[in-house]
Coordinates of C-alpha atoms and ligand atoms in Angstrom, one line a residue:
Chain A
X22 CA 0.0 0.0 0.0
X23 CA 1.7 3.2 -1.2
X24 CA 1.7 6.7 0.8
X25 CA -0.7 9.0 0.9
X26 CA 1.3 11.8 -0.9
X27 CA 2.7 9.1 -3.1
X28 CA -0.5 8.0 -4.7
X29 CA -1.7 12.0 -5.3
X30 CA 1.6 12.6 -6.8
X31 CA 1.1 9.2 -8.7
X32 CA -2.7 10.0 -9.3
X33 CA -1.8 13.9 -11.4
X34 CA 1.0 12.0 -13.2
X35 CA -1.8 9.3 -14.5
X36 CA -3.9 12.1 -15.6
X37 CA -1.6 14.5 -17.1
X38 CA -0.1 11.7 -19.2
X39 CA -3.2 10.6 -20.8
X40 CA -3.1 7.4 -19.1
X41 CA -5.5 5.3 -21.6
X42 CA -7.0 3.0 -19.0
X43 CA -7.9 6.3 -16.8
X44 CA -9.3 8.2 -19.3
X45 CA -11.6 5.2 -21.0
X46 CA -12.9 5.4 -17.9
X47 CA -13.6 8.7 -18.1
X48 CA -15.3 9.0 -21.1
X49 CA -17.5 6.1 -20.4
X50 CA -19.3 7.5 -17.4
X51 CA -20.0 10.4 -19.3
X52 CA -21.6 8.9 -22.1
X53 CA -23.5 6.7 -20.2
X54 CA -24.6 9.4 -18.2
X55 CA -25.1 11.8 -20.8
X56 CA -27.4 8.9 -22.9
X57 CA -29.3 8.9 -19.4
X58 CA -29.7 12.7 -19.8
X59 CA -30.7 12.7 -23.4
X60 CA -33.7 10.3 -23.3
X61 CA -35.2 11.2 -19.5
X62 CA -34.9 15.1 -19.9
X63 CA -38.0 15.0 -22.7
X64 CA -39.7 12.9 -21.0
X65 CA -39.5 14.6 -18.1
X66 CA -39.4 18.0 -18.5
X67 CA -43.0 17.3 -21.1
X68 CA -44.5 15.9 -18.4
X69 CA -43.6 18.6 -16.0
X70 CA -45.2 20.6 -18.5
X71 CA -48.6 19.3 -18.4
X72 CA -48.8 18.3 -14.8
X73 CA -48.3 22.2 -13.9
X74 CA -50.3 23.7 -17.1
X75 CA -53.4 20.9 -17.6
X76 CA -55.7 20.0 -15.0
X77 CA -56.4 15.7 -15.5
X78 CA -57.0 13.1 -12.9
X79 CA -54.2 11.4 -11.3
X80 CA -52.1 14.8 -11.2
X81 CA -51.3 14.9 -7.8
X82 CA -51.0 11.0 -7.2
X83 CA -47.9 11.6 -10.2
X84 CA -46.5 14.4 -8.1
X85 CA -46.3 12.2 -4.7
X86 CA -45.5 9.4 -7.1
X87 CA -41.8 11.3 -8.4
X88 CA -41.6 12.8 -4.9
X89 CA -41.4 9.2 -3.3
X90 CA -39.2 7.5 -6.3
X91 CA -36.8 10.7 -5.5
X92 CA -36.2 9.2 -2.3
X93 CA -35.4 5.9 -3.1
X94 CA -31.8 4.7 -2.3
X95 CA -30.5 3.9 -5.5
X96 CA -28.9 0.4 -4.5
X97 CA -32.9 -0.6 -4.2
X98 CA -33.4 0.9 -7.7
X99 CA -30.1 -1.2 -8.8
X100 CA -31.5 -4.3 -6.8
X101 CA -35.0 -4.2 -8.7
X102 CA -33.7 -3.8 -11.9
X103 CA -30.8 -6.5 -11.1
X104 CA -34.0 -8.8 -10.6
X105 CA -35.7 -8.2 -13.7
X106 CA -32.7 -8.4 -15.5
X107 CA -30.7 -11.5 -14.1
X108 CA -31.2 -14.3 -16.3
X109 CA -34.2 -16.3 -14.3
X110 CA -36.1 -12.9 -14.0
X111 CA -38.9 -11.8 -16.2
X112 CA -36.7 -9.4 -18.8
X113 CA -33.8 -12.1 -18.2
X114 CA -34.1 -12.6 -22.2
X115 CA -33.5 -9.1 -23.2
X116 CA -29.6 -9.9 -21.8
X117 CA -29.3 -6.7 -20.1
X118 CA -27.4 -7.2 -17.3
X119 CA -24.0 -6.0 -17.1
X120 CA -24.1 -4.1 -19.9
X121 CA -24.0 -0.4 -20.5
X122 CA -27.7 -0.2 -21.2
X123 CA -28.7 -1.3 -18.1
X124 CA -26.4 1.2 -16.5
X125 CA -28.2 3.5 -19.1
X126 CA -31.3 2.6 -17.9
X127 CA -31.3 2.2 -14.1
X128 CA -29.2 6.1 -14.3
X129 CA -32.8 7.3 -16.2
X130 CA -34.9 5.7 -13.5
X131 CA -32.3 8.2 -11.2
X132 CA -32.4 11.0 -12.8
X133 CA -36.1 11.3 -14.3
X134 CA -37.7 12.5 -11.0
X135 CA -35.2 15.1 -10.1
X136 CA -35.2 16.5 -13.4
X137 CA -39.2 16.1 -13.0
X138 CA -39.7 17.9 -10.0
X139 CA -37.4 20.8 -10.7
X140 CA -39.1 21.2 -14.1
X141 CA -42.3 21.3 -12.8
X142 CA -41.6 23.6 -9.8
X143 CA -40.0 25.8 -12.6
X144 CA -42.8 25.4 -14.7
X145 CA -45.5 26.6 -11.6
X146 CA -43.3 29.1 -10.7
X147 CA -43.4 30.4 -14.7
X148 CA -45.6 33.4 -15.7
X149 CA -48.9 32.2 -17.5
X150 CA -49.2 35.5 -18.9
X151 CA -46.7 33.8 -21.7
X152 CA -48.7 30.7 -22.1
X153 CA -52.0 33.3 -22.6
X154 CA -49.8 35.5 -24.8
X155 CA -48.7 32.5 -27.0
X156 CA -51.9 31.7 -27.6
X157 CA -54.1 34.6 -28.5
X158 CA -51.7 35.6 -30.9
X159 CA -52.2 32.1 -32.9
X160 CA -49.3 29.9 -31.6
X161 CA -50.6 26.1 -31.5
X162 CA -50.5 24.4 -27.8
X163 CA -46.7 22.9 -28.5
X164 CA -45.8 26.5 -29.8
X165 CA -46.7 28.0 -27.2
X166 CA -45.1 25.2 -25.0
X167 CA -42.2 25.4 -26.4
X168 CA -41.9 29.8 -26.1
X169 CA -42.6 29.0 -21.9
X170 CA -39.7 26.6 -22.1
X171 CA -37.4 29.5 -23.9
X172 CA -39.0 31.8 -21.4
X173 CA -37.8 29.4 -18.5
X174 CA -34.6 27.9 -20.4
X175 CA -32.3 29.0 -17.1
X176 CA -34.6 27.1 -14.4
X177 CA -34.6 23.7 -16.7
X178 CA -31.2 23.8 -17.6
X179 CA -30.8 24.2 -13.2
X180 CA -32.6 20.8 -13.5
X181 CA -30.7 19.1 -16.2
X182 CA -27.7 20.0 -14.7
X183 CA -29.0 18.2 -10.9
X184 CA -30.2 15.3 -12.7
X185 CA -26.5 14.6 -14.7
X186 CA -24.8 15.3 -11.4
X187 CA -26.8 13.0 -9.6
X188 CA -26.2 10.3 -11.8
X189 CA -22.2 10.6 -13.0
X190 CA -21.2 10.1 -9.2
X191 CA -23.6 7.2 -8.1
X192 CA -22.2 4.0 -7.6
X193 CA -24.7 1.8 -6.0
X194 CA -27.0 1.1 -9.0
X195 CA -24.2 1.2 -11.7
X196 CA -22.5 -1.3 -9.6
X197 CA -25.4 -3.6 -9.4
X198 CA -26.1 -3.6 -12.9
X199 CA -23.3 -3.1 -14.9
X200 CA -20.9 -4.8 -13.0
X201 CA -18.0 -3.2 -13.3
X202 CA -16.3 -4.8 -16.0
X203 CA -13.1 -2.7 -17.5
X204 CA -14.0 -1.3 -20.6
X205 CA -17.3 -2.5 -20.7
X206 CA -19.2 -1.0 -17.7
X207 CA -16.6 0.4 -15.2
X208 CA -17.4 4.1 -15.0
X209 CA -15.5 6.9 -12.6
X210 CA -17.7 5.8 -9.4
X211 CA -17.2 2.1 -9.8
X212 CA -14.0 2.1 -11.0
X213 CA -12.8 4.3 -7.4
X214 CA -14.5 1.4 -5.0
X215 CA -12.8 -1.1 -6.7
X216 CA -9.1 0.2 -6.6
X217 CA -9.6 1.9 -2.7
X218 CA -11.2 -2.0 -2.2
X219 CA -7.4 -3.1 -3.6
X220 CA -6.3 -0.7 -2.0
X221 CA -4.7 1.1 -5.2
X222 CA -5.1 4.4 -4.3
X223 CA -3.5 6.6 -7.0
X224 CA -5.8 5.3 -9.8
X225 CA -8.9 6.3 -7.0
X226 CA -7.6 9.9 -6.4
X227 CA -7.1 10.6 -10.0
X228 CA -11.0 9.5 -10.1
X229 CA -12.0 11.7 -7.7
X230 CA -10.0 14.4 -8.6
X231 CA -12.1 14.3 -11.7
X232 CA -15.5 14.4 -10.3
X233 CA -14.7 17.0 -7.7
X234 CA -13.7 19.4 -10.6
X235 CA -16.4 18.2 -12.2
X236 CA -18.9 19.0 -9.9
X237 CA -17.5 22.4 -8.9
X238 CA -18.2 22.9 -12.7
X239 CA -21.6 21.9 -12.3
X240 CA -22.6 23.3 -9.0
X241 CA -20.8 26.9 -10.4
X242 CA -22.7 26.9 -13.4
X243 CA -26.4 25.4 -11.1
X244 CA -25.5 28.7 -8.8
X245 CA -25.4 31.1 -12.5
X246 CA -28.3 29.6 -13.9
X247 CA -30.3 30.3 -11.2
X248 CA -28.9 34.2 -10.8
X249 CA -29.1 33.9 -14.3
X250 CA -26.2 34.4 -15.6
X251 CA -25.3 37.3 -13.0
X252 CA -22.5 36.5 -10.5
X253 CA -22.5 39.2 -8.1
Chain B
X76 CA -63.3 44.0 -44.1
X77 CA -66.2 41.6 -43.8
X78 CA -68.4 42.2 -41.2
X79 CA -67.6 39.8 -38.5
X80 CA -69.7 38.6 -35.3
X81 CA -69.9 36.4 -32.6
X82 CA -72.5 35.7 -29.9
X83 CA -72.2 33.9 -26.8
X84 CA -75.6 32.6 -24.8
X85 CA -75.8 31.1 -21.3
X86 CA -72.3 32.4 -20.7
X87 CA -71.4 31.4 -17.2
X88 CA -68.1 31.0 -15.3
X89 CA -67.2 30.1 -11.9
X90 CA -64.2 29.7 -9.6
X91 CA -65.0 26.9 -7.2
X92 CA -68.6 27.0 -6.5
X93 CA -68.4 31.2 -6.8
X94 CA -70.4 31.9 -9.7
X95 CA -68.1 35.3 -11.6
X96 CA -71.1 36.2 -13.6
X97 CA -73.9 34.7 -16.0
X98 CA -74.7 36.6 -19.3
X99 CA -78.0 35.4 -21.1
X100 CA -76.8 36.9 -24.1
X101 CA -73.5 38.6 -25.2
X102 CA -73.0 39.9 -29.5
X103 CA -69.3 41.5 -30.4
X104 CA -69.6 42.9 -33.5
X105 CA -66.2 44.0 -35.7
X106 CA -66.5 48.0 -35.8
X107 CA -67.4 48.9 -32.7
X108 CA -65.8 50.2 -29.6
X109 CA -67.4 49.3 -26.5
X110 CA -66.2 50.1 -22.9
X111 CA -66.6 47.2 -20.2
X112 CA -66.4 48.9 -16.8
X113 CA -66.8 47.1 -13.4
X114 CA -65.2 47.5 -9.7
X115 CA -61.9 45.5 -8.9
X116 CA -62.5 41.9 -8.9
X117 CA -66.2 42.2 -11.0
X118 CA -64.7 39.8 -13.3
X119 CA -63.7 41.8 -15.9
X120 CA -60.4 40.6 -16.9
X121 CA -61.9 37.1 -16.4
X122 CA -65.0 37.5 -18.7
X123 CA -62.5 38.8 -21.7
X124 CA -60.3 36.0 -21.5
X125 CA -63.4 33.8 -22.0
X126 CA -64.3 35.5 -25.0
X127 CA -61.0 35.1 -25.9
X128 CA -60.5 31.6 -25.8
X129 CA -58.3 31.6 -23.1
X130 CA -60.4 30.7 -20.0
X131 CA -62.7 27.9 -20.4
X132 CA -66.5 28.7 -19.1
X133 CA -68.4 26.6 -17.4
X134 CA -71.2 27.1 -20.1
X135 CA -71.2 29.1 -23.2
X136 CA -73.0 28.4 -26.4
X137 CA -71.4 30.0 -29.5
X138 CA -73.1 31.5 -32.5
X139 CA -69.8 32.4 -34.9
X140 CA -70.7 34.5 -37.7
X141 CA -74.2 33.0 -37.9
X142 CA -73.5 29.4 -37.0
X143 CA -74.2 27.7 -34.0
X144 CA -70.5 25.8 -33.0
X145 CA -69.5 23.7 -29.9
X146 CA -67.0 25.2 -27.3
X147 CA -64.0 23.0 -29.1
X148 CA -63.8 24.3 -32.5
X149 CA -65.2 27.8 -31.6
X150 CA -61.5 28.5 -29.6
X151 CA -59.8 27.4 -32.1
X152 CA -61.8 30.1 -34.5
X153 CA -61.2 32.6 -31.8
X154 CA -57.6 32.2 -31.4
X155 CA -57.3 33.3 -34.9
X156 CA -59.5 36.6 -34.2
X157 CA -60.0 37.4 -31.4
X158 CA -57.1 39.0 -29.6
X159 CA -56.6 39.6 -25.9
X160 CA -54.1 42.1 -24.7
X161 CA -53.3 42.2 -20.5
X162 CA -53.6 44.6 -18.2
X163 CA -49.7 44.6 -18.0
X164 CA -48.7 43.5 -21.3
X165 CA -45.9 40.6 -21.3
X166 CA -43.2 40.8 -23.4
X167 CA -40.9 37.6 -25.3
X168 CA -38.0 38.1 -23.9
X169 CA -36.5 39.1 -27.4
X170 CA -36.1 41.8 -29.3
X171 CA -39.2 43.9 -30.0
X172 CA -39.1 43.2 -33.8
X173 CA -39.1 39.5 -33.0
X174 CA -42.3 40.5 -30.4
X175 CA -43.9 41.7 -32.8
X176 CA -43.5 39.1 -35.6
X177 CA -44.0 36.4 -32.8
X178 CA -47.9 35.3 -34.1
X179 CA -47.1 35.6 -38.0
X180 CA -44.1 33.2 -37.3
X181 CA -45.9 30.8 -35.3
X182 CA -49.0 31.2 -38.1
X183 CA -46.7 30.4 -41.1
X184 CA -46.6 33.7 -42.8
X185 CA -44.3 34.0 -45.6
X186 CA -41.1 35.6 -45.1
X187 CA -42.0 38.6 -47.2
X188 CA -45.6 39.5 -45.6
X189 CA -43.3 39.2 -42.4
X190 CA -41.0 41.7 -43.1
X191 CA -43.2 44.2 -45.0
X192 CA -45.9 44.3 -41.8
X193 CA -42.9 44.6 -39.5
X194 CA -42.1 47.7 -41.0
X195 CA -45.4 48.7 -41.6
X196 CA -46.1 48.1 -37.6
X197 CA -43.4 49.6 -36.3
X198 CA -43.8 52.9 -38.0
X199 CA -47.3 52.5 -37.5
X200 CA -46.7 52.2 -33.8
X201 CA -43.5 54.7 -33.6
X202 CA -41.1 51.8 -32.5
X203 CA -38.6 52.2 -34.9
X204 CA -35.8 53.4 -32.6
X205 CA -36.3 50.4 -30.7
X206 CA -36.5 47.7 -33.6
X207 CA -33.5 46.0 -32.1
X208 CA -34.3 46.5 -27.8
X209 CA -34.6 44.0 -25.5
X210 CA -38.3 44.2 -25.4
X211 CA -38.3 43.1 -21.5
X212 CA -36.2 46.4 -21.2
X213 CA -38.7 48.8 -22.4
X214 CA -41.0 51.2 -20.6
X215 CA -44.6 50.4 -19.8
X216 CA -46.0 52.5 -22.1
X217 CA -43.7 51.1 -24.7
X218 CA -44.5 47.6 -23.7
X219 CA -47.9 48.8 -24.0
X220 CA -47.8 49.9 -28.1
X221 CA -45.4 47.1 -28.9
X222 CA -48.4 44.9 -27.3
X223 CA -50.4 46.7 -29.6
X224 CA -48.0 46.6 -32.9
X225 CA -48.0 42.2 -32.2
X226 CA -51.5 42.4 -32.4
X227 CA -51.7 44.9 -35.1
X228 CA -49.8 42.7 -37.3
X229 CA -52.0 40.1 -37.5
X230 CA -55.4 41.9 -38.7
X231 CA -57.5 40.5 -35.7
X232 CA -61.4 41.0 -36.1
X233 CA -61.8 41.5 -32.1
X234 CA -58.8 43.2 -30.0
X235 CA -60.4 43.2 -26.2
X236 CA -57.9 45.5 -24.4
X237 CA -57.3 45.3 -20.4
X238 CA -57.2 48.5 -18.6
X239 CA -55.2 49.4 -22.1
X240 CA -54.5 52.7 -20.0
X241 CA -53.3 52.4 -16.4
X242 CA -49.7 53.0 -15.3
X243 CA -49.0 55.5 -18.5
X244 CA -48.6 59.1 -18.0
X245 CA -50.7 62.0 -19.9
X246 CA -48.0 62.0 -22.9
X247 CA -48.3 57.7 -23.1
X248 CA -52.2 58.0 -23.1
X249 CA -52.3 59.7 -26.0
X250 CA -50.5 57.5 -27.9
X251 CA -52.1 54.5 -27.1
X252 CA -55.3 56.2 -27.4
X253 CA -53.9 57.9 -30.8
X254 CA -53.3 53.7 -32.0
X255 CA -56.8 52.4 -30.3
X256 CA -58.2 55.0 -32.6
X257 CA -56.6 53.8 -35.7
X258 CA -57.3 50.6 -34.5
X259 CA -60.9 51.2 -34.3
X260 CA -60.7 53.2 -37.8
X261 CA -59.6 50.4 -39.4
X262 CA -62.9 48.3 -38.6
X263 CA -61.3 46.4 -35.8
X264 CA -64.2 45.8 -32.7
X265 CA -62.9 46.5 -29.7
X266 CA -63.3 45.9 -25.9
X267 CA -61.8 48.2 -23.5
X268 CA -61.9 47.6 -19.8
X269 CA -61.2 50.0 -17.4
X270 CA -62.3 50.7 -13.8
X271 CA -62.5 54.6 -14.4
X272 CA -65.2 54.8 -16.7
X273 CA -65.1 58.7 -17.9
X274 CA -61.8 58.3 -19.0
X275 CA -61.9 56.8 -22.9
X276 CA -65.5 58.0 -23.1
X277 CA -64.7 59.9 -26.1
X278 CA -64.0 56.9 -27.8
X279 CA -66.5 54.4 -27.3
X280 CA -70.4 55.1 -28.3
X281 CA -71.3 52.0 -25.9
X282 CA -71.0 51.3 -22.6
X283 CA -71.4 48.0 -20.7
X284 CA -71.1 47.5 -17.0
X285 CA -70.2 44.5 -14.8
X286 CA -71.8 44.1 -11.7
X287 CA -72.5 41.6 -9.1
X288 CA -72.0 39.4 -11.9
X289 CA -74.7 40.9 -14.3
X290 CA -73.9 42.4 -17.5
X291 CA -76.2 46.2 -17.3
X292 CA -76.2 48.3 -20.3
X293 CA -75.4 52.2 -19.6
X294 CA -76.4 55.2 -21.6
X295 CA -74.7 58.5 -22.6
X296 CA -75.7 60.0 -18.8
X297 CA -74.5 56.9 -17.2
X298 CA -77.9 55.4 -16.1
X299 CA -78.7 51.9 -16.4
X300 CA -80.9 51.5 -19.8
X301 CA -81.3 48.0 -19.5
X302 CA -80.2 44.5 -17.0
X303 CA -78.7 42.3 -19.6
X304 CA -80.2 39.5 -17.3
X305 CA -83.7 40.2 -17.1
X306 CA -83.7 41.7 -21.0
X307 CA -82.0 38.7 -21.8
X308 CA -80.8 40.1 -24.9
X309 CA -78.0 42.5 -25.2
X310 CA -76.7 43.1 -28.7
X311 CA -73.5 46.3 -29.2
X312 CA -74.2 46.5 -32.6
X313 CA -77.8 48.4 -32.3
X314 CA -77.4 52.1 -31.0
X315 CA -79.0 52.7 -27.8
X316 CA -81.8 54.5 -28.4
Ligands
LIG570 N1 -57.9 31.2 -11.8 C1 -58.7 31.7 -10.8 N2 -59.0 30.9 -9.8 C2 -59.8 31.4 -8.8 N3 -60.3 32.6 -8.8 C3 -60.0 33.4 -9.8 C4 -59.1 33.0 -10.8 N4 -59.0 34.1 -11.7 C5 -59.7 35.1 -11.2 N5 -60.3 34.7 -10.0 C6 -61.2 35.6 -9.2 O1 -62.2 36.1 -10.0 C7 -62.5 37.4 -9.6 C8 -62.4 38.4 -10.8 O2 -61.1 38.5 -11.3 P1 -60.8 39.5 -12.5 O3 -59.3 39.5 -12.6 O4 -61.6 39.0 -13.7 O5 -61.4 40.9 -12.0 P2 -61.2 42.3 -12.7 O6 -62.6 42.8 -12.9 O7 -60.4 42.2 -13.9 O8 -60.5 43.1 -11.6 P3 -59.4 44.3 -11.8 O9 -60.2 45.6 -12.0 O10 -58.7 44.4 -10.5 O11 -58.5 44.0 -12.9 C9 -61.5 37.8 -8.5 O12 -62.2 37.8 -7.3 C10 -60.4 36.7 -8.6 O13 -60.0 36.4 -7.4
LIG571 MG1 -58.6 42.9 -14.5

């Protein structure tokens, strides 16, 4: 087991160099995460929509609904879909465990009711003097949908933003479900239990380095979004 | 410009068991200027919105142009001519030039009509200096003509304009009054709400009041001529006698 100091100095010479391994790594849990992103945010943010600008039954029950799955660990997330997945469960013949789109998939069941509930408080909190305007001067419903988004863009970009850092540093589900397997399904998260575990540190620290940077990036540009794009 | 009406019966709204008002029998009629006063909270701003297709009633039936049509395909109609501009007016937050071709764009127009009306409108409105402002960044009575100009633009039959007048000093009146008049020259009906009635009297012949959620009629001295309710006909197009 190498020294503390050792294994940061170790860790900034991995990731200066390029080091191949490190940075595969890297990119993975970014484009898994991202994929997340890309197919939940839609979703979401659409449904957001209605629930805050059509009354319909069920409404509420859909808010408590998002409100409770936002609460749920995501090992139990990773454990459910681990279930339906493993090869005796019911989706056992879709052979989607440990591969990158269950990882894709159990990181949209993550982020989709973050990204949800932001949206929607975003959407309440939204003028409907726009939605009026839209729409008296001839704009069809998705027109008019789409010019509240623009009118918003700061507050859902907040909640895109919450919902990708949520799911780039989770481990529990990814774990689960993807298994860890080097360039397969070992993202930044997974990959840093597994070398502390060895205890490997350097590889670890280089890791982390990585996601606090990144999520200084993310929490600096959550902080201008919301003072919209004002920093004092 | 054809002649252009609409007639709502029965129209009724309420908010949660509170009945806002019920109207036996309302006709708007392109070509007329009517003013629609009414205490804070009568239910003004709330019965133009209905007529605008923008609140639903809880019971309206719809006689467009001479044809009876259900609730569902008579907003649809009224999107295209009825216009509805707020008490504060919201702007896109865009340029005014892009505020003002906002409906033509979402309605298809071709490029050229575009471009030739947005010239047209903002000299016709006296917004040329501001063409390329941040339309969020203007004054209210700017906000107030651009409001106009995007309305302008896209040849409405109806405009129904909420208290079209408050927050605006003497000089920003007269403008908007100066365009309301144009407005009205070219044809255009119009509703005008406001809760000081004396005011725009000089530019509407007819004069409707909302009270206790009855529609009254009121004459040139400002007595009640008829209840809309007990009447149960109330048409703006015929001269009050
Ligand atoms: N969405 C709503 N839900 C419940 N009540 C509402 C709603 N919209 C309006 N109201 C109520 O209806 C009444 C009439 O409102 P409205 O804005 O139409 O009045 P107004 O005549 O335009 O008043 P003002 O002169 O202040 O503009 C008010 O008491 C208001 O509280
Ligand atoms: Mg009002």
């Amino acid at each position: 087991m190498e020294s503390i100091s050792g294994a940061s100095v170790h860790a900034l010479q991995l990731l200066f160099s390029g080091n191949a391994e490190l940075w595969n790594i890297i990119a993975l849990s970014f484009s898994v995460s991202l994929k997340a992103i890309l197919i939940a945010a839609p979703v979401a943010i659409v449904l957001a929509f209605l629930m805050a600008y059509q009354r319909f039954p069920g409404r509420r029950l859909l808010i408590y609904l998002f409100n409770t799955l936002l609460s749920v660990p995501a090992v139990v997330i990773g454990l459910t879909l681990y279930l339906l997945f493993s090869r005796s469960g019911p989706m056992g013949d879709l052979k989607l465990l440990f591969t990158q789109d269950a990882m894709i998939i159990g990181q949209i069941i993550l982020c989709m009711p973050l990204i949800l509930i932001m949206s929607h408080a975003t959407f309440q909190a939204s003028d409907r003097r726009i939605w009026e305007t839209a729409r008296t001067l001839g704009a069809s419903r998705i027109q008019a949908m789409l010019t509240v988004m623009y009118d918003i863009r700061f507050g859902l970009m907040a909640a895109l933003i919450a919902g990708f850092g949520r799911i780039v540093a989770e481990v529990g589900c990814s774990m689960m479900i993807g298994g860890n397997i080097l360039h397969h399904t070992r993202n930044i998260p997974t990959a840093i239990a597994l070398e502390t575990s060895k205890g490997e540190f350097s590889q670890g620290i280089a890791l982390g380095i990585v996601l606090l940077i990144m999520a200084m990036t993310l929490n600096v540009s959550l902080s201008l979004l919301q003072g919209k794009g004002e920093m004092i | 410009m054809k002649p252009y009406s609409i007639t709502f019966r029965h129209l009724q709204k309420h908010f949660n068991k509170r009945t806002l008002f019920t109207i036996p029998e309302l006709t708007i009629e392109s070509g007329k200027c009517v003013l629609l006063s009414g205490i804070n909270g009568s239910g003004k701003s709330t019965l133009l919105k209905t007529i605008a297709g923008l609140e639903k009633p809880c019971h309206a039936d719809i006689i467009h142009n001479g044809k009876s049509i259900d609730w569902r395909s008579a907003y649809k109609q009224i999107h295209k001519e009825i216009i509805y501009l707020h008490q504060n007016p919201l702007m896109f937050d865009a340029s005014v030039a892009d505020n003002i071709t906002y409906g033509m764009r979402k309605q298809g127009f071709s490029t050229e009509t575009i471009c030739s009306k947005l010239d047209n409108a903002l000299q016709w409105a006296e917004l040329e200096a501001l063409k390329n402002n941040n339309a969020r960044h203007l004054s209210g009575g700017e906000k107030q003509r651009v409001a106009l100009a995007r309305a302008y633009v896209l040849s409405p039959k109806i405009l129904l304009l909420d208290e079209a007048f408050s927050n605006m000093d003497i000089e920003g009146r007269k403008r908007t009054f100066d365009l309301i008049c144009k407005l009205k020259d070219e044809g255009i009906g119009i509703i005008l709400t406001s809760h000081e009635a004396t005011q725009i009297i000089s530019l509407t012949k007819h004069h409707i009041r909302l009270e206790n959620g009855q529609l009254l009629e009121i004459n040139h001295k400002g007595n009640v001529v008829s209840n809309v309710a007990k009447s149960g006909n109330l048409s703006l197009v015929q001269e009050t006698a």
